[in-house]
Amino acid sequence: MDYAYFPGCSLESTGIEFHMSAKAVTKALGINLIEIPDWNCCGASSAHTRGHWISLALPARNMAIAEAAKLDVAIPCAACYARSKQVEVEVSQSAETRAKIEEIIGRPYKGESKARNLTDILYRDLGVDKIAAKVVRPLDGLNVLTYYGCLMTRPPELACDDVEDPVSLDEIMKALGANVLQWGFKTECCGGSLTACRPKVGLDMTQKILDAAIKAGADCIVTACPMCHSNLDMRQAQLAKHDHNYHMPVFFITEMIGLALGMKQKDLGVDRHFIATEEVMCKLEEYEQEQIQKMMNEGGEA
Amino acid sequence: MERVGVFICHCGSNIGAVVDCARVAESVKDYPGVAFSTDYKYMCSEPGQEMIQNAIREHNLNRVVVASCSPRMHEKTFRACVAKAGLNEYMFEMANIREHCSWVHAGRNEEATEKAIDLVKMAISKVCNNEVLMKGHAPVTKRALVVGGGIAGIQCALDIANNGYQVDILERTPSIGGKMSQIDKTFPTIDCSACILTPKMVEASSHPNIKLITFAELEKVDGYVGNFEVTIRSKARSVDMSKCTGCGTCMTKCPGKADDEFNMNLRKRTAIYTPFPQAIPNKPVIDRESCLKFKSRKEGKDVCGVCAKLCPAGAIDYEQQDELFTERYGAIVMATGYEQFDHSIYGEYGYGKYPDVISGLHFERLVNASGPTQGHIVRPSDHKEPKTVVMVKCVGSRDPEHGKSYCSRTCCMYTAKQATMIRDHCPDTKVYVFYMDVRTPGKLYDEFYNRTREEYGVEYIRGRVSKIYQDGETLRVKGEDTLLGRQIEIDADMVILANAMIPNPDSERMAQIVGIGYDKDGWFTESHPKLGPVETHTAGVFLAGACQGPKDIPDSVAQAGAAAVKVCALLSKDQLETEPTVSKVDNKLCSGCGLCVPVCPYKAISLETIQERVAGKTIERQVANINGSLCQGCGACTVTCRSGAANLKHFTNAQILAEVDALCQTIL
Amino acid sequence: MTLNERQQQNEALRSEFLRRSGVDVSKCYQCGKCSAGCPVGDHMDIPTNKIMRLVQMGLIDEAMQSSAIWLCASCVTCTTRCPKGVDVAHVMETLRQMAKDHNCVAEKNIDKFHTVWMNILHKMGRMYEPGLIVGRNMVTGNIFQDTSFGVPYLAHRKLKLMPYKSNNIDEIKRMIEKAEAMDREEGGAR
């Protein structure tokens, strides 16, 4: 399974764990990611605030490079995915848009190369059974909440999962053995870049999600968006200054897969989180010990 | 020699303000065949009609063209008018220069006038080819069929029966009663639904003129007004109705269990069952899907049989089969009712997965004394009394993007009714209603709504709910108070959605069987939105109740009465006039290919053998023969016929070509 | 001032809005579902449905000057759930673009953040976080905002210290300039 790979800017810095774990996990699962040479930023939320063509042109260049290599593009970041999918859909639906985009970027792009969310590739193309088959260290006993944020499922015409109740992360986590809790915040917005430019507003949005996660009794949150991850993980320290003390580890889906596949935390980037993940690791180990103990006891009784 | 009179109507300013009527009359004065032409303000008025009749006499006219409105409005008027003056009524043509011209070309008066002239010339050319035709007669079967045994069907049947005509009620489920039997109380009077319905059910079942055909479905409808031939499938009850006494012993020990659809699946019922205690007929049926015996038979075994052992009358008959039978009726009333919209399409309301998010009809069963909770308002998940209830209106209604574009008309009132019932049953429970508009145009309806707020203390919040999610034991409801301009969150123990009304899921198929129209949502189409609310475009088929569009009980009952009057008017005739505008085959041209036989939707065409003398010898060959009393004049055979042998009277190929010629001459 | 006078004032803006957005706001029947589900709703000076109402009434200037259009996080919940199929999020976006062009941005810091972002893209082709934070703080005047994260970022090995500069930066520059010129020319029309 070959895909062009577009990591996006966040995965080189604040979301580097996603980059590391995505590469490690896909390799182990037999998915070959070929990074797009000299890719550029997708424009994120800034370009579409400025104009329509600039918001399409930026991701179009990356897609065009991938199309020249006749590859679909695997995109871990939800925002990069949404921006890239937008141009793919618009170009493939309108010859006029295609002509304009080709003129702007100076490369041919027919919209034949598809933008694919990496989670969707794992869930749909590879399938949870293949992931489950490789699990060596099940995440049994771990209570997780899946958090999709807004850009994986919206707008609906670009979505790769159900718009109100997405399931891809849930199904992957179940395949890894985790206990997936239900909550009403799967697709709520984390605040996005508002945490950076209007901190009071953005932090309030982040806080609501963390509050709900604690109320739901989760050990950790699992996400597939570097923006969501950085807001939920990094901003907990900032919220602490406002007398809200949180300790809610936040994982990328690929980190979770990596752990279940028996990979080292360091190789996945898990040691780089702001919120320490020791409790989660301990819980997994304790549970494992308990199970072993239980098996031994039962064996003894028999 | 044709002597055509042409009369151009102004229709006040409807035509006159756009089309230059005098110029139209003037420009056809010398058109071939025209002997007289004039214009007048209102051709349909008495002076207008007198003008036509006088002209016929004075100018010795033998054909008449009136250019005015649609024939659907006044063709009858003018046909009668020319007949009074001694002409055959089919020697008349109408040119529609209103709907087809002035109304659609307002502001382009010059072109509209040119078009009106063309339309009139076409009508003149056609009328010159018209032939004298005589209406035929057909007998009337003096019995009606009402499809659907809900309140509309029952009322309609009672009204027909009380007028002295025979009527059959065809009901798909095991009992008559319909949706009204599931409802606990009715607005705005809060009378017990069953208390006012069951007397009607009993009256219908004991009326000498009414026959109930329950647990049966419409299979096929042939024939035409006055003489429908209806094939009915009587589904296998597995209970011999003639032996069963309705004692109910069979149901006491049945081990088969199924979701109780009458109680909105809030509890289980047995496999042999009557849907509710007051069911009519009060004789059970076996649901073969959940019956252990029938299930085991699929696996090659044969177990259980408890009901047969228990039945003192020996009425259980496992070998019963569906039966098809055919009946003749003079008229058909469709009263197939509605279903409740399924809210599980809404992800933001939990895709129907939250047990305590229920629909209005669920609530009716919850609050009903014979319902699954004996009338105690408790939430389905843990059977606790809810302390906070949120009601959401317009679920599926007024939502063209995800649901239906229309307003379901009844939800404002049933929500208000249910809110007051909650406050009555559980005085400590808070009730919030999210609404967009409150629509209460009915007698004492708005007063009821105001009492709901003022006396019962129900809180109305203006805004659509965006999301409902399970938050521990409670449901979090996220809405907006658009009057305050503020987001509102409520923790609710139970949420009641006021789901839209949708047509019976089978309505489109039934419409096709009966041959009536339906709209984009599946509601049956009436013949005229204002002046033909219970008629359909198919003569002899009428509509009653919610099958035509969302309706409450009073409106359904009123419409049922209206449909009954139309049926009685039809059945009171000994003979019906039949249109002579039917197809005929010219044997000389017919090659006997038979292509027209299968295209005829009325099965009016058959091939017959005729004898001919050709070159001194007698030969036999086949030609198409059209049964004039079955033919409805649709014209399908005429366009299929490759040799041009089939011709529709009054719309012959020659007549249509004459119109085309008239139009092309002006273009060239 | 009377409503008709206010609408008269807004006539040009109204047609500009229609041309640029392509959204038929007359479809909105003010159910409020957009406001109800908005994650930023608490903080908006004008709730989303009232922004829609302003646009519907043709009072574009008021909508354009609101803070709400800048607080919109573009999460598209409103559009997704709108019963009438109105692209509410696109209305908000068009108003932002128009506010920028008409120099009436109510949330200067949010706008500046986007400007800094676009400037970095223009120079490098990719985002460079230290540049974004410093650049933003320079233009907004909040010199120390988020700088406390600098050290932890480093400690967590999350910051890319040296910016990546595209090998084809001229191509990217040309592309950005061309696209921006086209946006200016069409007034951002979809």
mmCIF file with all atom_site columns, C-alpha atoms in Angstrom, chain A residues 50-54 56-57 96-105, chain C residues 19-20 174-190:
data_model
loop_
_atom_site.group_PDB
_atom_site.id
_atom_site.type_symbol
_atom_site.label_atom_id
_atom_site.label_alt_id
_atom_site.label_comp_id
_atom_site.label_asym_id
_atom_site.label_entity_id
_atom_site.label_seq_id
_atom_site.pdbx_PDB_ins_code
_atom_site.Cartn_x
_atom_site.Cartn_y
_atom_site.Cartn_z
_atom_site.occupancy
_atom_site.B_iso_or_equiv
_atom_site.pdbx_formal_charge
_atom_site.auth_seq_id
_atom_site.auth_comp_id
_atom_site.auth_asym_id
_atom_site.auth_atom_id
_atom_site.pdbx_PDB_model_num
ATOM 1  C CA . ARG A 1 50  ? -7.881  35.828 3.220   1.00 0.00 ? 50  ARG A CA 1
ATOM 2  C CA . GLY A 1 51  ? -9.409  34.504 0.035   1.00 0.00 ? 51  GLY A CA 1
ATOM 3  C CA . HIS A 1 52  ? -10.805 31.569 -1.893  1.00 0.00 ? 52  HIS A CA 1
ATOM 4  C CA . TRP A 1 53  ? -8.056  31.078 -4.471  1.00 0.00 ? 53  TRP A CA 1
ATOM 5  C CA . ILE A 1 54  ? -5.198  31.355 -2.020  1.00 0.00 ? 54  ILE A CA 1
ATOM 6  C CA . LEU A 1 56  ? -7.126  26.357 -2.795  1.00 0.00 ? 56  LEU A CA 1
ATOM 7  C CA . ALA A 1 57  ? -3.750  27.090 -4.377  1.00 0.00 ? 57  ALA A CA 1
ATOM 8  C CA . GLU A 1 96  ? -13.191 26.048 -14.692 1.00 0.00 ? 96  GLU A CA 1
ATOM 9  C CA . THR A 1 97  ? -11.744 25.768 -11.188 1.00 0.00 ? 97  THR A CA 1
ATOM 10 C CA . ARG A 1 98  ? -9.234  23.240 -12.447 1.00 0.00 ? 98  ARG A CA 1
ATOM 11 C CA . ALA A 1 99  ? -8.045  25.578 -15.216 1.00 0.00 ? 99  ALA A CA 1
ATOM 12 C CA . LYS A 1 100 ? -7.633  28.439 -12.765 1.00 0.00 ? 100 LYS A CA 1
ATOM 13 C CA . ILE A 1 101 ? -5.796  26.342 -10.197 1.00 0.00 ? 101 ILE A CA 1
ATOM 14 C CA . GLU A 1 102 ? -3.454  24.945 -12.830 1.00 0.00 ? 102 GLU A CA 1
ATOM 15 C CA . GLU A 1 103 ? -2.771  28.475 -13.984 1.00 0.00 ? 103 GLU A CA 1
ATOM 16 C CA . ILE A 1 104 ? -1.982  29.641 -10.437 1.00 0.00 ? 104 ILE A CA 1
ATOM 17 C CA . ILE A 1 105 ? 0.240   26.750 -9.420  1.00 0.00 ? 105 ILE A CA 1
ATOM 18 C CA . ARG C 2 19  ? -21.556 38.471 -5.221  1.00 0.00 ? 19  ARG C CA 1
ATOM 19 C CA . ARG C 2 20  ? -18.752 37.351 -2.937  1.00 0.00 ? 20  ARG C CA 1
ATOM 20 C CA . ARG C 2 174 ? 4.811   33.298 -7.478  1.00 0.00 ? 174 ARG C CA 1
ATOM 21 C CA . MET C 2 175 ? 1.900   31.005 -6.737  1.00 0.00 ? 175 MET C CA 1
ATOM 22 C CA . ILE C 2 176 ? 0.843   32.914 -3.613  1.00 0.00 ? 176 ILE C CA 1
ATOM 23 C CA . GLU C 2 177 ? 1.049   36.243 -5.398  1.00 0.00 ? 177 GLU C CA 1
ATOM 24 C CA . LYS C 2 178 ? -0.938  34.983 -8.357  1.00 0.00 ? 178 LYS C CA 1
ATOM 25 C CA . ALA C 2 179 ? -3.657  33.536 -6.120  1.00 0.00 ? 179 ALA C CA 1
ATOM 26 C CA . GLU C 2 180 ? -3.853  36.681 -4.031  1.00 0.00 ? 180 GLU C CA 1
ATOM 27 C CA . ALA C 2 181 ? -4.101  38.789 -7.170  1.00 0.00 ? 181 ALA C CA 1
ATOM 28 C CA . MET C 2 182 ? -6.956  36.609 -8.398  1.00 0.00 ? 182 MET C CA 1
ATOM 29 C CA . ASP C 2 183 ? -8.717  36.935 -5.061  1.00 0.00 ? 183 ASP C CA 1
ATOM 30 C CA . ARG C 2 184 ? -8.358  40.709 -5.198  1.00 0.00 ? 184 ARG C CA 1
ATOM 31 C CA . GLU C 2 185 ? -9.625  40.794 -8.745  1.00 0.00 ? 185 GLU C CA 1
ATOM 32 C CA . GLU C 2 186 ? -12.704 38.703 -8.022  1.00 0.00 ? 186 GLU C CA 1
ATOM 33 C CA . GLY C 2 187 ? -13.260 40.179 -4.595  1.00 0.00 ? 187 GLY C CA 1
ATOM 34 C CA . GLY C 2 188 ? -12.956 36.656 -3.223  1.00 0.00 ? 188 GLY C CA 1
ATOM 35 C CA . ALA C 2 189 ? -16.093 35.464 -4.995  1.00 0.00 ? 189 ALA C CA 1
ATOM 36 C CA . ARG C 2 190 ? -16.644 31.752 -4.808  1.00 0.00 ? 190 ARG C CA 1
#
